Structures are given as structure tokens and as C-alpha cells.
Short mmCIF file of C-alpha atoms in Angstrom, two decimals:
data_model
loop_
_atom_site.label_atom_id
_atom_site.label_comp_id
_atom_site.label_asym_id
_atom_site.label_seq_id
_atom_site.Cartn_x
_atom_site.Cartn_y
_atom_site.Cartn_z
CA MET A 23 32.17 -15.43 44.30
CA GLU A 24 29.51 -16.92 46.56
CA THR A 25 30.16 -20.25 46.74
CA ALA A 26 26.50 -22.49 46.70
CA PRO A 27 25.08 -23.73 49.61
CA ARG A 28 26.50 -27.14 50.87
CA SER A 29 23.40 -28.47 51.92
CA VAL A 30 19.39 -26.76 51.80
CA ARG A 31 16.14 -27.70 53.47
CA ILE A 32 13.28 -26.09 50.79
CA GLY A 33 10.13 -27.97 50.26
CA GLY A 34 8.51 -31.20 51.27
CA PRO A 35 10.62 -34.25 52.82
CA ASP A 36 8.67 -36.10 49.76
CA GLN A 37 10.44 -34.31 47.22
CA ALA A 38 13.93 -34.73 47.87
CA LEU A 39 16.76 -34.63 45.95
CA THR A 40 20.73 -36.10 45.80
CA CYS A 41 22.39 -35.00 42.85
CA GLY A 42 26.45 -35.07 41.20
CA PHE A 43 25.49 -31.28 41.48
CA LEU A 44 23.44 -31.27 44.91
CA LEU A 45 21.19 -33.41 46.19
CA VAL A 46 17.49 -32.00 46.74
CA GLY A 47 15.07 -32.90 49.11
CA ALA A 48 14.88 -36.77 48.46
CA ASP A 49 16.79 -36.34 45.24
CA GLY A 50 20.55 -35.42 45.03
CA LEU A 51 22.79 -33.44 42.54
CA ALA A 52 26.45 -33.26 41.41
CA GLU A 53 27.67 -30.80 39.33
CA ASP A 54 31.47 -29.63 39.51
CA LEU A 55 30.24 -26.21 37.30
CA PHE A 56 29.39 -23.85 39.47
CA LEU A 57 27.43 -21.97 37.30
CA LEU A 58 25.12 -24.75 36.37
CA ARG A 59 25.29 -26.56 39.49
CA GLU A 60 23.45 -22.75 41.41
CA GLY A 61 21.23 -23.04 37.82
CA LEU A 62 20.04 -26.13 39.08
CA VAL A 63 19.23 -25.76 42.43
CA ARG A 64 16.85 -22.48 40.93
CA LEU A 65 15.90 -24.81 38.73
CA LEU A 66 14.52 -27.25 41.48
CA THR A 67 13.56 -25.34 44.03
CA ALA A 68 10.83 -23.47 41.66
CA HIS A 69 9.65 -26.18 40.54
CA GLY A 70 8.94 -27.87 44.74
CA PHE A 71 12.34 -30.09 44.74
CA GLU A 72 13.50 -29.78 48.19
CA ILE A 73 17.97 -29.77 48.17
CA ALA A 74 19.09 -32.12 50.71
CA ALA A 75 23.70 -31.60 49.00
CA ALA A 76 24.84 -30.42 46.46
CA VAL A 77 28.85 -31.25 45.68
CA ASP A 78 30.82 -30.78 43.37
CA ASN A 79 32.72 -34.52 43.57
CA GLY A 80 32.46 -38.00 43.52
CA PRO A 81 33.37 -38.80 46.66
CA GLU A 82 31.02 -36.55 47.94
CA LEU A 83 28.53 -37.74 45.68
CA LEU A 84 28.71 -41.29 47.45
CA ASP A 85 29.40 -40.13 50.76
CA ALA A 86 26.32 -37.96 50.20
CA LEU A 87 24.02 -39.98 48.07
CA VAL A 88 24.87 -42.94 51.04
CA GLU A 89 24.08 -40.96 53.98
CA HIS A 90 20.72 -38.89 52.27
CA ARG A 91 19.41 -41.85 50.18
CA PRO A 92 17.75 -39.02 47.89
CA ASP A 93 14.71 -39.74 45.41
CA VAL A 94 16.38 -38.92 43.00
CA ALA A 95 20.50 -38.69 42.35
CA LEU A 96 21.46 -35.91 38.99
CA VAL A 97 24.68 -36.94 38.53
CA ASP A 98 27.02 -35.58 35.56
CA VAL A 99 29.38 -38.06 35.04
CA ARG A 100 32.85 -36.05 34.49
CA LEU A 101 34.19 -34.38 38.24
CA PRO A 102 37.01 -33.96 40.09
CA PRO A 103 39.44 -34.78 41.15
CA THR A 104 40.38 -36.19 37.72
CA PHE A 105 37.45 -35.46 35.15
CA THR A 106 36.37 -39.04 34.50
CA ASP A 107 34.29 -40.62 35.45
CA GLU A 108 34.33 -40.06 39.06
CA GLY A 109 30.24 -39.27 39.30
CA LEU A 110 28.84 -42.39 37.54
CA ARG A 111 31.06 -43.79 39.27
CA ALA A 112 30.10 -42.84 42.39
CA ALA A 113 26.17 -42.95 41.48
CA ILE A 114 26.25 -47.19 40.78
CA GLU A 115 28.48 -47.47 43.71
CA ALA A 116 25.91 -45.67 45.60
CA ARG A 117 23.06 -47.43 44.13
CA ARG A 118 25.19 -50.75 44.92
CA ARG A 119 24.51 -49.99 48.02
CA ILE A 120 21.38 -48.89 48.11
CA PRO A 121 19.19 -51.50 45.35
CA GLY A 122 17.23 -49.36 43.07
CA LEU A 123 18.25 -45.94 43.78
CA PRO A 124 16.39 -43.47 41.61
CA VAL A 125 19.99 -42.56 39.53
CA LEU A 126 19.73 -39.49 36.66
CA VAL A 127 22.71 -38.70 34.07
CA LEU A 128 23.27 -35.22 32.76
CA SER A 129 26.24 -36.06 30.32
CA GLN A 130 28.19 -34.09 27.03
CA TYR A 131 28.12 -36.77 25.69
CA VAL A 132 26.72 -40.02 24.74
CA GLU A 133 28.96 -42.27 27.07
CA GLN A 134 28.15 -45.38 25.58
CA LEU A 135 30.10 -47.53 28.62
CA TYR A 136 28.62 -46.15 31.33
CA ALA A 137 25.20 -46.19 30.13
CA ARG A 138 25.41 -49.24 29.26
CA GLU A 139 26.81 -49.81 33.54
CA LEU A 140 24.00 -47.68 34.94
CA LEU A 141 21.16 -49.93 33.39
CA ALA A 142 23.08 -53.24 34.22
CA ASP A 143 20.79 -54.24 37.23
CA GLY A 144 18.02 -53.49 35.08
CA THR A 145 16.41 -52.33 38.60
CA GLY A 146 15.48 -48.37 39.74
CA GLY A 147 14.13 -45.61 37.67
CA VAL A 148 17.63 -44.53 34.96
CA GLY A 149 17.81 -41.48 33.00
CA TYR A 150 20.98 -39.92 30.49
CA LEU A 151 20.14 -36.74 29.30
CA LEU A 152 22.47 -34.76 26.94
CA LYS A 153 23.18 -31.31 28.57
CA ASP A 154 23.31 -29.32 24.91
CA ARG A 155 19.69 -31.11 24.32
CA VAL A 156 17.10 -30.35 27.36
CA PHE A 157 16.43 -27.03 25.71
CA ASP A 158 12.80 -27.38 28.68
CA SER A 159 12.48 -27.10 32.35
CA GLY A 160 9.76 -27.95 32.10
CA ARG A 161 10.51 -32.06 29.18
CA PHE A 162 13.66 -31.64 32.45
CA VAL A 163 11.27 -31.68 35.53
CA ASP A 164 8.63 -34.27 33.82
CA ALA A 165 12.30 -36.51 33.43
CA VAL A 166 13.65 -35.99 36.57
CA ARG A 167 9.80 -36.78 38.74
CA ARG A 168 9.80 -39.87 36.36
CA VAL A 169 12.93 -40.89 36.76
CA ALA A 170 12.57 -40.45 40.77
CA ALA A 171 8.86 -41.98 39.91
CA GLY A 172 11.73 -45.92 39.09
CA GLY A 173 10.30 -45.62 35.82
CA SER A 174 13.75 -43.96 32.33
CA ALA A 175 13.78 -40.81 30.99
CA MET A 176 17.30 -41.66 28.10
CA ASP A 177 17.87 -39.21 25.56
CA PRO A 178 16.89 -40.68 21.80
CA GLU A 179 20.96 -40.07 21.32
CA VAL A 180 21.69 -42.93 23.67
CA VAL A 181 19.21 -45.19 23.02
CA ALA A 182 20.13 -45.30 18.58
CA LYS A 183 23.56 -46.11 20.89
CA LEU A 184 22.33 -49.07 22.22
CA LEU A 185 19.80 -49.92 19.02
CA ARG A 186 22.71 -49.63 16.84
CA GLY A 187 24.92 -51.16 19.35
CA ASN A 188 22.49 -54.54 19.13
CA ALA A 189 21.93 -54.13 15.68
CA ARG A 190 22.57 -57.59 14.71
CA ASP A 191 20.96 -59.46 16.55
CA GLU A 192 19.01 -61.83 16.05
CA PRO A 193 15.50 -61.40 16.98
CA LEU A 194 15.47 -57.00 16.46
CA THR A 195 16.01 -57.67 12.94
CA ARG A 196 12.92 -59.61 13.47
CA LEU A 197 10.81 -56.18 13.53
CA THR A 198 9.37 -53.90 10.76
CA PRO A 199 9.95 -50.56 10.53
CA ARG A 200 7.74 -49.63 12.74
CA GLU A 201 7.81 -51.77 15.10
CA TYR A 202 12.13 -50.76 15.57
CA GLU A 203 10.89 -47.06 15.85
CA VAL A 204 8.03 -48.27 18.29
CA LEU A 205 11.00 -49.85 20.43
CA GLY A 206 12.84 -46.58 19.98
CA LEU A 207 10.22 -44.72 22.23
CA VAL A 208 9.25 -47.41 24.52
CA ALA A 209 12.79 -46.94 25.70
CA GLU A 210 13.00 -43.58 25.73
CA GLY A 211 10.67 -44.02 27.82
CA ARG A 212 7.37 -42.95 26.34
CA SER A 213 3.76 -44.79 27.23
CA ASN A 214 1.32 -45.98 25.12
CA ALA A 215 -0.22 -42.16 25.08
CA ALA A 216 2.82 -40.81 24.29
CA ILE A 217 4.26 -42.39 21.42
CA ALA A 218 0.57 -42.71 20.21
CA GLY A 219 0.51 -39.11 19.78
CA ARG A 220 4.58 -38.48 18.50
CA LEU A 221 3.61 -41.36 15.65
CA GLY A 222 -0.52 -40.43 15.16
CA VAL A 223 -2.00 -43.23 15.48
CA SER A 224 -3.95 -44.60 17.90
CA GLU A 225 -2.92 -46.17 21.01
CA LYS A 226 -5.09 -48.82 19.76
CA VAL A 227 -2.43 -49.46 17.18
CA VAL A 228 0.41 -48.92 19.57
CA THR A 229 -0.16 -51.90 21.87
CA LYS A 230 -0.47 -53.72 19.31
CA HIS A 231 3.19 -52.36 17.78
CA THR A 232 3.59 -53.45 20.97
CA SER A 233 3.02 -56.36 22.13
CA SER A 234 5.08 -58.15 18.80
CA VAL A 235 7.86 -56.59 19.87
CA PHE A 236 8.43 -58.43 23.31
CA THR A 237 6.93 -60.96 21.47
CA LYS A 238 10.09 -60.89 18.81
CA LEU A 239 12.43 -60.13 21.71
CA GLY A 240 10.44 -63.24 23.80
CA LEU A 241 9.96 -60.36 26.89
CA ALA A 242 7.30 -60.90 29.19
CA PRO A 243 4.77 -58.44 28.11
CA SER A 244 3.45 -56.01 30.93
CA ASP A 245 0.65 -52.65 30.83
CA ASP A 246 3.35 -50.98 33.49
CA ASP A 247 5.13 -48.31 32.07
CA ASN A 248 7.76 -48.38 33.83
CA ARG A 249 8.27 -52.66 34.36
CA ARG A 250 8.00 -52.63 30.82
CA VAL A 251 10.94 -49.47 29.84
CA LEU A 252 13.24 -51.53 31.76
CA ALA A 253 12.91 -54.39 30.12
CA VAL A 254 13.86 -53.45 26.68
CA LEU A 255 16.49 -51.47 28.14
CA ALA A 256 17.92 -54.82 30.23
CA TYR A 257 17.29 -55.93 26.91
CA LEU A 258 19.20 -54.10 25.00
CA ASN A 259 21.68 -54.08 27.55
CA SER A 260 22.64 -57.60 27.78
#
């Protein structure tokens, strides 16, 4: 059986990826399963990404991230040698060495502790998607690009767990049911336009709700979607 290439250079240098499955252009990818890793390489290169490296264990992932400094790292939580948390630990250490390094985690489970660690510094693009809930290649590629641009892409289940972990927080109890729903959608990385489309209301109504949410949570308002999402995630992670 052929093995995946250790390093692939395809496309422009402005679209590199490094992952705990593989490294694409300025992005990086790390995954221990050959078929999944190879499938991700093919999907991402088909959408114009350049794969800088593809690795299958935690130590090699950290080395690759530090060496290539990708636009975004795609990382599996559980990698060899122990299949516990090597992938995320490598990504967190890489972010310590390279502040703001964008990281998109692909996991089979909602690992709340890992999600909190990833969000702890509140800088750089972050994402946490569940493998068995990624059904649309276009949306997945959009999520990769969004994280690379400094935004977020959080699975609703991950956001729900973060919200439940803060359910007794007094400011959150002051939110109306609609404001609570909007807060969750903001945490997922959705823009006001996307939230409006999801709820079937106008952007003006969404803006009113988000303004109220930020006021009640004591967060500084921002017109920048990325800064707004990071502020909400940092709050939920506090």
C-alpha cells in the first residue's frame, strides 16, 4: 500500500495548510488514519490549498507546525503514540511558540477540556468540528478558510457544552431565550447576516440582539465578526 507523501507543494504560497493530518500550503494537517488523511489531502488540494506537510503523530506535527508556520493547522485530537491528546497538545504548544497560529481541530468527540485549552489565549483563528457531523465539503472548506482568516468555526455541540458549563453564570441568566440562541450562533462563528438567515429575521433585529447580549455580558461591542466571536468564546471559556 502506498503511503501519503510527507510533503506536497501545490498551488500558491498564500494557501498553505499544515495539519495533524497533513500540512496544506500555508495550512497544516495531522491525522493518523491513512484513508482519512489522503482524503483530506485530495479535498483540500482540489480547492486550491497547498499541502506543506502530512503527518500522523504528535511529535512530527509540532515539528511541522514550527517549521512551516502554516496559515492554518488541521489537527486530530488523538494521535500516536498514545492516542490520547497528542494532536491538541502539539497544537497548543505550537500556538505558544507561534502566537495566534490558526488551528482547526477535527475530533470524533466533544472534548470540553481540550476546547477550553484551545480557546484560552483568545487570539488567532480557532475551530472545533466533529468528524461525523461534517457532511458538506464546501462548508468544510469555508470553515478552513474562515479559521485561516482569524475567525472561528465551532460545531454547535461544542458550543452547547461550553454554554452548559456556564449555565449558572449570573449574566447568562439575564439573557432572553432569543438572546441566548443568538449568543450560541455567534459562538459558532456566524455573521449577523448568517444568523438573520438562520432565524428568519432581519439583520437589524440580529444587531439589536447581539448588542443587548454584549451589554449584559459586559463585553465591548465590535463590528469585526472575528473579534466579536473571539470575545464570546473567551467569555464562555472563562
